[in-house]
XYZ file of C-alpha atoms in Angstrom:
445
model
C 17.210 62.053 -72.688
C 17.009 58.272 -73.283
C 20.065 56.625 -71.645
C 20.733 54.472 -75.081
C 21.196 57.701 -76.911
C 23.257 59.275 -74.119
C 25.638 56.300 -74.407
C 25.666 56.484 -78.191
C 26.655 60.010 -77.947
C 29.409 59.206 -75.363
C 30.862 56.195 -77.433
C 30.974 58.396 -80.552
C 32.058 61.930 -78.995
C 29.040 63.478 -80.622
C 28.995 67.193 -80.683
C 26.261 67.932 -83.133
C 22.676 66.318 -83.553
C 20.241 66.110 -86.435
C 17.144 65.578 -85.244
C 14.845 64.622 -88.257
C 11.338 63.468 -89.116
C 10.178 62.258 -92.477
C 7.593 64.319 -94.177
C 4.734 63.348 -96.549
C 7.355 63.094 -99.332
C 9.984 61.436 -97.374
C 11.952 64.684 -97.149
C 14.104 64.868 -93.682
C 12.627 67.894 -91.889
C 13.898 68.859 -88.410
C 16.832 70.773 -86.651
C 20.416 70.747 -86.092
C 21.753 71.540 -82.591
C 24.387 70.982 -80.265
C 24.441 67.632 -78.582
C 24.229 69.131 -75.112
C 21.284 71.178 -75.946
C 19.684 68.096 -77.461
C 20.300 66.282 -74.252
C 18.842 69.026 -72.175
C 15.576 69.266 -74.159
C 12.681 66.725 -73.552
C 11.734 66.770 -77.346
C 11.975 69.038 -80.321
C 9.209 71.134 -81.529
C 8.140 72.170 -84.915
C 4.805 73.404 -86.418
C 2.156 70.758 -87.027
C 2.052 72.065 -90.697
C 5.277 70.406 -91.418
C 3.478 67.419 -92.704
C 1.290 69.747 -95.177
C 4.699 71.045 -96.793
C 4.597 69.961 -100.442
C 7.442 68.901 -102.166
C 7.877 72.513 -103.803
C 7.842 73.976 -100.266
C 4.322 75.334 -100.460
C 1.356 74.596 -98.528
C -2.144 73.596 -99.798
C -5.192 75.801 -99.636
C -7.066 72.899 -97.609
C -5.530 73.067 -94.402
C -8.351 71.368 -92.624
C -6.166 68.457 -91.414
C -4.321 70.607 -88.834
C -5.197 73.026 -86.226
C -6.231 76.462 -87.261
C -3.965 77.989 -84.596
C -0.768 76.423 -86.225
C -0.021 74.480 -83.039
C 3.506 72.775 -82.242
C 3.965 69.075 -81.967
C 6.679 67.492 -79.962
C 9.284 65.324 -81.664
C 10.447 62.602 -79.556
C 13.705 60.551 -80.443
C 13.666 56.880 -81.231
C 16.759 55.568 -79.601
C 17.021 52.590 -82.162
C 17.501 55.103 -84.834
C 20.812 56.919 -83.656
C 23.410 56.888 -86.141
C 26.488 58.677 -87.030
C 26.576 61.184 -89.945
C 29.730 59.662 -91.603
C 30.002 62.639 -94.096
C 29.742 65.365 -91.516
C 32.827 67.369 -90.766
C 32.092 67.478 -86.915
C 31.233 64.328 -85.107
C 27.524 64.506 -85.702
C 24.518 61.879 -84.953
C 21.109 61.925 -86.747
C 18.243 60.588 -84.904
C 14.706 60.127 -86.230
C 11.762 61.069 -84.252
C 8.232 60.228 -83.630
C 5.626 62.924 -83.250
C 3.182 63.750 -80.439
C 0.827 66.445 -79.360
C 1.089 68.170 -76.102
C -1.078 65.548 -74.136
C 1.070 62.866 -75.671
C -1.244 61.753 -78.367
C 0.416 60.520 -81.550
C 0.208 62.732 -84.591
C -1.648 60.311 -86.784
C -0.733 61.880 -90.200
C 3.018 61.409 -89.409
C 4.058 58.726 -92.199
C 6.316 56.894 -89.448
C 3.028 56.567 -87.327
C 1.046 55.207 -90.282
C 3.431 52.199 -90.631
C 3.382 51.826 -87.096
C -0.474 51.683 -87.148
C -0.612 48.843 -89.843
C 2.178 46.931 -87.904
C 0.058 47.096 -84.753
C -2.842 45.648 -86.623
C -0.788 42.647 -87.700
C 0.643 42.285 -83.958
C -2.876 41.969 -82.772
C -3.194 38.819 -84.843
C 0.086 37.535 -83.788
C 1.751 38.333 -86.850
C 4.969 40.092 -87.870
C 5.552 41.168 -91.444
C 9.097 41.052 -92.833
C 10.150 42.987 -95.872
C 13.090 43.454 -98.164
C 12.910 46.736 -100.200
C 15.132 47.036 -103.498
C 15.648 50.612 -104.524
C 16.777 51.763 -107.924
C 18.465 54.971 -108.764
C 20.364 56.968 -111.522
C 23.697 58.610 -111.274
C 23.624 61.737 -113.381
C 26.076 64.624 -114.454
C 25.491 67.906 -112.188
C 22.558 69.662 -113.318
C 22.058 73.344 -112.367
C 19.635 74.175 -115.230
C 16.277 72.161 -114.814
C 15.516 73.219 -118.458
C 18.251 70.784 -119.727
C 17.736 67.076 -119.847
C 19.828 64.979 -117.231
C 22.833 63.007 -118.742
C 24.847 60.069 -117.494
C 28.086 61.005 -115.541
C 31.468 60.271 -116.859
C 33.173 57.371 -115.208
C 36.769 56.223 -114.620
C 37.315 55.519 -118.239
C 36.606 59.095 -119.146
C 33.265 58.119 -121.199
C 29.701 58.184 -120.125
C 27.597 55.257 -121.024
C 25.808 55.606 -123.997
C 23.939 52.043 -123.914
C 22.156 50.025 -121.321
C 24.584 47.756 -119.413
C 22.183 45.736 -117.246
C 24.157 43.558 -114.612
C 27.514 44.581 -116.027
C 30.214 44.282 -113.446
C 32.342 46.520 -115.589
C 29.801 49.344 -115.707
C 29.577 49.303 -111.916
C 33.487 49.478 -111.550
C 33.271 52.677 -113.605
C 32.096 54.264 -110.290
C 34.098 52.203 -107.803
C 35.405 55.108 -105.811
C 31.743 56.234 -105.400
C 30.562 52.937 -104.275
C 33.400 52.498 -101.952
C 32.183 55.546 -100.191
C 28.337 54.594 -100.308
C 29.385 51.208 -98.674
C 31.622 52.826 -95.991
C 28.747 55.345 -95.210
C 26.056 52.736 -95.294
C 28.264 50.347 -92.870
C 28.580 53.399 -90.386
C 25.176 53.731 -90.443
C 24.098 50.017 -89.913
C 22.310 50.151 -93.288
C 22.504 46.339 -94.200
C 22.972 46.147 -97.975
C 22.563 42.838 -99.354
C 23.662 43.305 -102.999
C 24.468 46.088 -105.501
C 23.710 45.658 -109.284
C 23.715 47.649 -112.537
C 19.909 47.954 -113.656
C 18.843 48.582 -117.166
C 19.407 52.226 -117.536
C 22.551 54.075 -118.414
C 24.138 54.598 -114.991
C 21.024 53.135 -113.260
C 22.004 51.169 -110.074
C 19.854 49.128 -107.695
C 20.570 48.279 -104.029
C 18.948 45.426 -102.155
C 18.471 45.527 -98.394
C 18.689 42.589 -95.999
C 15.392 41.267 -95.013
C 14.020 42.480 -91.621
C 11.186 44.143 -89.929
C 9.314 46.865 -91.759
C 9.974 49.910 -89.485
C 13.667 49.180 -89.434
C 13.743 48.702 -93.259
C 11.845 51.939 -93.856
C 14.413 53.818 -91.942
C 17.144 52.307 -93.851
C 15.558 53.269 -97.051
C 14.981 56.931 -95.744
C 18.634 56.962 -94.692
C 20.057 55.335 -97.657
C 18.479 58.082 -99.922
C 20.517 60.658 -98.270
C 23.482 58.762 -97.997
C 23.682 58.067 -101.791
C 22.971 61.760 -102.551
C 25.782 62.839 -100.152
C 28.231 60.102 -101.400
C 27.562 61.178 -105.135
C 28.097 64.999 -104.380
C 31.502 64.007 -103.101
C 32.440 62.718 -106.546
C 30.907 65.581 -108.371
C 27.760 63.784 -109.642
C 23.945 63.500 -108.500
C 22.279 60.240 -107.220
C 18.567 60.831 -108.170
C 15.551 58.583 -107.135
C 13.126 60.292 -109.507
C 10.903 57.707 -110.899
C 11.486 58.547 -114.517
C 14.511 60.991 -114.758
C 15.109 60.551 -118.388
C 13.032 60.135 -121.324
C 14.944 57.423 -123.097
C 15.737 55.322 -120.017
C 13.625 52.995 -117.766
C 12.044 54.281 -114.499
C 13.404 53.614 -111.197
C 11.362 51.635 -108.783
C 11.300 50.379 -105.273
C 10.354 46.700 -105.190
C 9.026 45.468 -101.963
C 9.450 41.706 -101.046
C 7.086 40.889 -98.009
C 6.249 37.948 -95.958
C 4.426 37.446 -92.552
C 5.823 35.249 -89.808
C 4.051 33.894 -86.673
C 4.975 36.095 -83.538
C 5.282 33.217 -81.304
C 6.657 30.670 -83.395
C 8.777 32.676 -85.946
C 7.333 30.419 -88.807
C 6.377 31.951 -92.242
C 2.694 31.638 -92.360
C 2.790 31.867 -96.100
C 3.571 28.257 -95.943
C 1.853 25.104 -94.588
C 3.879 22.540 -92.384
C 4.073 20.291 -95.493
C 5.704 23.076 -97.331
C 2.815 23.957 -99.710
C 1.578 27.465 -100.091
C -1.130 28.460 -97.369
C -4.458 29.964 -97.438
C -3.133 33.159 -95.966
C -0.550 33.278 -98.574
C -3.228 33.462 -101.493
C -5.612 35.701 -99.403
C -2.526 38.282 -98.904
C -2.106 38.203 -102.756
C -5.789 38.643 -103.271
C -5.698 41.622 -101.068
C -2.759 43.249 -103.121
C -4.661 42.682 -106.285
C -7.887 44.178 -105.040
C -6.652 47.274 -103.185
C -3.295 48.228 -104.773
C -4.679 50.316 -107.529
C -6.497 52.262 -105.019
C -3.094 52.985 -103.015
C -1.199 53.961 -106.058
C -0.747 57.612 -104.617
C 1.561 56.099 -101.922
C 3.508 54.159 -104.501
C 3.685 56.857 -107.254
C 3.342 59.832 -105.175
C 4.627 62.423 -107.766
C 3.469 63.823 -111.461
C 6.600 62.301 -112.634
C 5.935 58.912 -111.137
C 3.261 57.971 -113.741
C 5.808 58.501 -116.545
C 7.487 55.127 -115.319
C 4.135 53.254 -115.389
C 3.526 53.038 -119.173
C 3.285 50.151 -121.473
C 6.465 48.112 -122.168
C 8.736 50.205 -120.294
C 10.074 47.408 -117.794
C 7.239 48.538 -115.205
C 4.097 46.661 -114.383
C 0.751 47.887 -115.694
C -1.591 45.807 -113.561
C -1.867 43.779 -110.536
C -1.623 40.241 -112.067
C 0.407 37.883 -110.240
C 2.785 34.930 -111.420
C 5.426 32.720 -110.198
C 8.904 34.199 -111.359
C 7.309 36.542 -113.573
C 8.868 39.980 -113.792
C 6.259 41.396 -116.195
C 3.712 41.152 -113.390
C 2.950 43.576 -110.693
C 3.178 40.909 -108.186
C 5.815 38.175 -108.527
C 6.282 35.160 -106.371
C 9.988 34.462 -106.501
C 11.253 30.722 -106.489
C 12.068 30.234 -102.891
C 12.169 27.437 -100.116
C 8.810 27.157 -98.021
C 10.362 29.009 -95.117
C 11.186 31.895 -97.464
C 7.904 32.040 -99.400
C 7.139 35.602 -100.175
C 5.433 38.247 -102.770
C 7.175 40.867 -104.554
C 5.202 44.121 -104.923
C 6.701 45.618 -108.162
C 4.409 48.696 -108.468
C 6.248 51.284 -106.460
C 8.590 53.963 -107.740
C 11.879 54.865 -106.024
C 10.420 58.315 -105.353
C 7.818 56.882 -102.921
C 7.972 57.505 -99.013
C 9.364 54.171 -97.889
C 7.126 54.297 -94.680
C 4.094 55.045 -96.746
C 4.722 52.760 -99.411
C 5.358 49.738 -96.738
C 2.373 50.730 -94.917
C 0.235 50.699 -98.011
C 1.603 47.344 -99.136
C 1.198 45.710 -95.937
C -2.354 46.947 -95.439
C -3.541 45.786 -98.775
C -2.281 42.343 -97.974
C -3.912 42.649 -94.564
C -7.207 43.071 -95.776
C -6.881 40.101 -98.092
C -5.837 37.919 -95.059
C -8.595 39.112 -92.795
C -11.198 38.819 -95.495
C -10.090 35.660 -97.029
C -10.018 37.280 -100.360
C -8.956 34.882 -103.428
C -6.521 35.956 -106.059
C -6.973 35.376 -109.820
C -5.147 32.540 -111.333
C -1.552 33.156 -111.740
C -0.649 34.798 -115.243
C 1.272 32.751 -117.781
C 3.329 34.626 -120.391
C 3.571 38.338 -120.462
C 1.294 40.511 -118.070
C 2.427 43.426 -120.317
C -0.133 41.899 -122.993
C -3.011 42.096 -120.372
C -5.388 45.180 -119.818
C -3.839 48.342 -117.925
C -5.365 48.405 -114.498
C -3.783 51.143 -112.627
C -4.681 54.837 -112.534
C -3.064 56.953 -115.398
C -2.182 60.144 -113.497
C -1.898 61.635 -110.072
C -5.192 63.267 -110.094
C -7.120 60.007 -110.811
C -5.008 58.026 -108.329
C -5.586 60.486 -105.448
C -9.452 60.455 -106.250
C -9.412 56.595 -106.056
C -7.495 56.501 -102.740
C -10.016 59.133 -101.207
C -12.952 57.017 -102.129
C -11.507 53.521 -100.818
C -13.200 53.206 -97.373
C -11.027 50.324 -96.483
C -7.850 52.069 -96.916
C -9.128 55.215 -95.293
C -10.187 53.067 -92.186
C -6.786 51.222 -92.009
C -4.303 54.376 -92.940
C -6.511 56.842 -91.016
C -8.740 59.718 -92.055
C -6.843 62.401 -90.989
C -3.504 61.277 -92.469
C -5.357 60.569 -96.030
C -6.853 64.097 -95.526
C -3.405 65.774 -95.014
C -1.878 63.478 -97.731
C -4.378 64.007 -100.551
C -4.312 67.759 -99.861
C -0.670 67.944 -100.343
C -0.734 65.875 -103.404
C -3.677 67.862 -104.920
C -1.626 70.826 -104.186
C 1.389 69.469 -106.017
C -0.858 68.688 -109.091
C -2.366 72.092 -109.318
C 1.238 73.442 -109.134
C 2.534 71.327 -111.936
C -0.472 72.251 -114.081
C 0.797 75.906 -114.163
C 4.027 74.759 -115.834
C 4.107 75.074 -119.792
C 6.522 72.487 -121.030
C 8.905 72.557 -123.816
C 6.765 69.931 -125.546
C 3.802 72.280 -125.648
C 6.062 75.204 -126.957
C 7.418 72.833 -129.829
C 4.228 71.291 -130.972
C 1.421 73.747 -130.147
C 3.075 77.310 -130.565
C 2.640 77.493 -134.215
C 0.410 74.612 -135.180
C -2.924 75.042 -133.439
């Protein structure tokens, strides 16, 4: 076992280990084992099909992305990801793993590998992406019957929110005991929260993470989702990262602020020496504008995701860009030249952070390499301009499969596996008869 992990276990008196790997949906899969056994093993093993498991726990009919013999893959611990599990009863560590075949070839359909693949392309050109995700989520009352709509939880006042309380400190204070636990859990796991705000929806919150390197930030989002859910359980409520959990409330997003620095100098290459915006900055935006519509299944990975991307519901409907314009899919915040960046506002909170970051950076990379030019920045509301994104998961998956540029960058085998999973999930959804259909069609058609 890596000496860094050994030292971590010793310092924290670890007795149990959760060895995890993020699957296609960003769900933590893996094993729980005694620390001694973890130390003795050279790597955990899981079936290769872990990356074909759908969010419902099923498997697609198309399993061509994996070996017919259902081989095992080897999970190797990344020592940089060792963290305590602060809510565990026993001293427990969690460690995120990378995946390999028996001959040490990487498992190219693993989401963490897909992000690393894109980061390596940047590194080959002397570039280092910097990102800062902003993740929204709702607090809701426990819901054990999925036929019933979700409801906001009761806060310390004994009342649930009935209206929108955007940016309200008092509305955050309603859940102070919960947020005390979230902050404590995050500090124990080195999840660097920059700010916490109340968003537009009833009991809808947003956390902003400190700017940094993409792999570290993807790991932090992955860990934060679980952290928020575990903390909420302690307070008899749920934290949900569904993109659109309630009909009358806005959806939850994962906005991605991104820039690129020079590996040698550390200078933000989106700005020229005189402080003006560089050609690479505009090319990056041009790549995002051109290819984000094709990458939408990675930002809106579920049927529910597309309920968020609708007209005039506080989510962008196109890839227009603008200066400090929150109606556009791509916003350029007001910032000093060294902090010049673009904010990709298309993603939902339900997106796999590794895949969303990989896709966003891949689109910008294509633009930079090809020297693509963006449109003119939008003035006024981009909501008034045409809808230019796919409208459902089926359409989005078809567009992604047909985009040769993204297939080349993200990897054919990954997209073969990912689209098979998403098509299977969509087919499963089509078998569900909704209450709307019973209400309006039962006796009227």
